[in-house]
CSV table of C-alpha atoms in Angstrom, one decimal:
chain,number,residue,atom,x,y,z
A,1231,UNK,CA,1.4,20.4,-9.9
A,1232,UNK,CA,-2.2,20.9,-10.8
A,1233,UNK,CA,-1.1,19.4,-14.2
A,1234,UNK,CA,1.0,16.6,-12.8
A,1235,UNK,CA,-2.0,15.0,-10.8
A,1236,UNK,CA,-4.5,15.5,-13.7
A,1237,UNK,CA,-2.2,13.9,-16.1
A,1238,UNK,CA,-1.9,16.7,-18.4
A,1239,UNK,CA,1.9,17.6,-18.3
A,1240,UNK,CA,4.4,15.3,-20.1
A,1241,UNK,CA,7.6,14.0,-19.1
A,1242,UNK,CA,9.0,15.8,-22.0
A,1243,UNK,CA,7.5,19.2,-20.6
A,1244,UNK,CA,9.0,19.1,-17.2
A,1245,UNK,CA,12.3,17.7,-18.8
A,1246,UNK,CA,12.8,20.7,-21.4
A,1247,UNK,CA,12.0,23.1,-18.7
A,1248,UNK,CA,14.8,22.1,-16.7
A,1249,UNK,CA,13.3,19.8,-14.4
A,1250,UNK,CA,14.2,15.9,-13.7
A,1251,UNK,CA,10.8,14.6,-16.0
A,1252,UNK,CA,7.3,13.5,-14.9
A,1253,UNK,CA,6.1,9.8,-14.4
A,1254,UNK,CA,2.1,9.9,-14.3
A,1255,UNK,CA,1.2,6.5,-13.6
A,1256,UNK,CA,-2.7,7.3,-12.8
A,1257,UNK,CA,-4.0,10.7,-13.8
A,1258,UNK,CA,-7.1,11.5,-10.7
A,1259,UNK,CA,-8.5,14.9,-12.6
A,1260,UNK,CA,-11.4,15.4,-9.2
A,1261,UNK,CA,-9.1,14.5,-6.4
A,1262,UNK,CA,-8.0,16.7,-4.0
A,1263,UNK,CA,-5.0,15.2,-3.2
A,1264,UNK,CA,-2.9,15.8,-0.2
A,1265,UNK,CA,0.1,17.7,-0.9
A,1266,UNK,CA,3.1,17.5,1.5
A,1267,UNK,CA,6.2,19.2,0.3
A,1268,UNK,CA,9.6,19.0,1.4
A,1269,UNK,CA,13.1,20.5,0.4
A,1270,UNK,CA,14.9,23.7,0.1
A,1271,UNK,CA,12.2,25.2,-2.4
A,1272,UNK,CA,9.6,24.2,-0.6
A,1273,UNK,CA,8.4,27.7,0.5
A,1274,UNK,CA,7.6,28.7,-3.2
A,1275,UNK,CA,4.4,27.0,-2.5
A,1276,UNK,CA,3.1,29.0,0.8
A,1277,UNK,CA,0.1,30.6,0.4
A,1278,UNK,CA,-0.6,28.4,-2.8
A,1279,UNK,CA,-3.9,27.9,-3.4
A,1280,UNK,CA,-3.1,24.0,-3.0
A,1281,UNK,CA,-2.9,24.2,0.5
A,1282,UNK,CA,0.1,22.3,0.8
A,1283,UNK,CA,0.9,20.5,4.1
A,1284,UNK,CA,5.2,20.9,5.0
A,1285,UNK,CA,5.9,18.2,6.1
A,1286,UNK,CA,9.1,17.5,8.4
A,1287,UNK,CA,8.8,13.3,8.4
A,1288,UNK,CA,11.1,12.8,11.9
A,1289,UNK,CA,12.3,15.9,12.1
A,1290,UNK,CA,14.1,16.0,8.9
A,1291,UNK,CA,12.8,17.1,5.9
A,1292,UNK,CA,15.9,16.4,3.4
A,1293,UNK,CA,15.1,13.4,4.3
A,1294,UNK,CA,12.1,12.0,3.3
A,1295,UNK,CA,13.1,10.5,0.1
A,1296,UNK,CA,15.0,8.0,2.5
A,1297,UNK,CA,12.4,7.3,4.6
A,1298,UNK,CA,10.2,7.0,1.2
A,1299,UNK,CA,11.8,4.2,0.2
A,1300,UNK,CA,12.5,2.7,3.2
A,1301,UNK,CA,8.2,2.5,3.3
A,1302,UNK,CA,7.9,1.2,-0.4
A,1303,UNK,CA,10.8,-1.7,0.4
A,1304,UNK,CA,8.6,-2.4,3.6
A,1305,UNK,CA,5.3,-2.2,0.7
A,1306,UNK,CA,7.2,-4.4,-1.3
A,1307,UNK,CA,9.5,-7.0,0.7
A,1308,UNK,CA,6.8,-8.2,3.5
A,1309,UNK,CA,9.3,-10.2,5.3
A,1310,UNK,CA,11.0,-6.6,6.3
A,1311,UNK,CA,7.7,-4.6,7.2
A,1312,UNK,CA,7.0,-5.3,10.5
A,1313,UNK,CA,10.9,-4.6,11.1
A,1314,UNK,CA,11.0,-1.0,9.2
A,1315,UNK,CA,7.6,0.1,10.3
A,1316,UNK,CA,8.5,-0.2,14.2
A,1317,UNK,CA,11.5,1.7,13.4
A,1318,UNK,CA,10.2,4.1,11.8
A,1319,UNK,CA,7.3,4.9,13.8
A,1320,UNK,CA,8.3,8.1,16.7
């Protein structure tokens, strides 16, 4: 993960190792970014030095990716924003 935010890893990398790839769009080598993890291997990361945050986005973790995009269609499609973010919001 280290590698993924500083832009050091390659798609090809995480792909050979059995993972789905990597897409750096903007490598940030001195941020401290916030890391919120969710899914069924989530806990390998407790106790990382990372200091992840686990997040449970309304209640349901397996779920975030849905509520992901729902956000970037909101980003993306103005018209819808106002719409999604009142739903969305608990």
């Amino acid at each position: 993960l280290t590698r993924l935010g500083s832009g050091a890893i390659t798609n090809r990398e995480v792909f050979e190792s059995m993972g789905h790839g990597a897409l750096v769009l903007r490598a940030t080598p001195e941020a401290q970014p916030f890391l919120a993890v969710t899914g069924p291997r989530r806990a390998a990361l407790r106790g990382s030095a990372l200091g992840p945050y686990f997040a449970v986005p309304h209640g349901d973790m397996m779920l975030a990716g849905c509520y992901g995009l729902l956000r970037a269609y909101a980003a993306n499609v103005p018209a819808s924003a106002d719409a999604i973010t009142a739903a969305l919001v608990v």
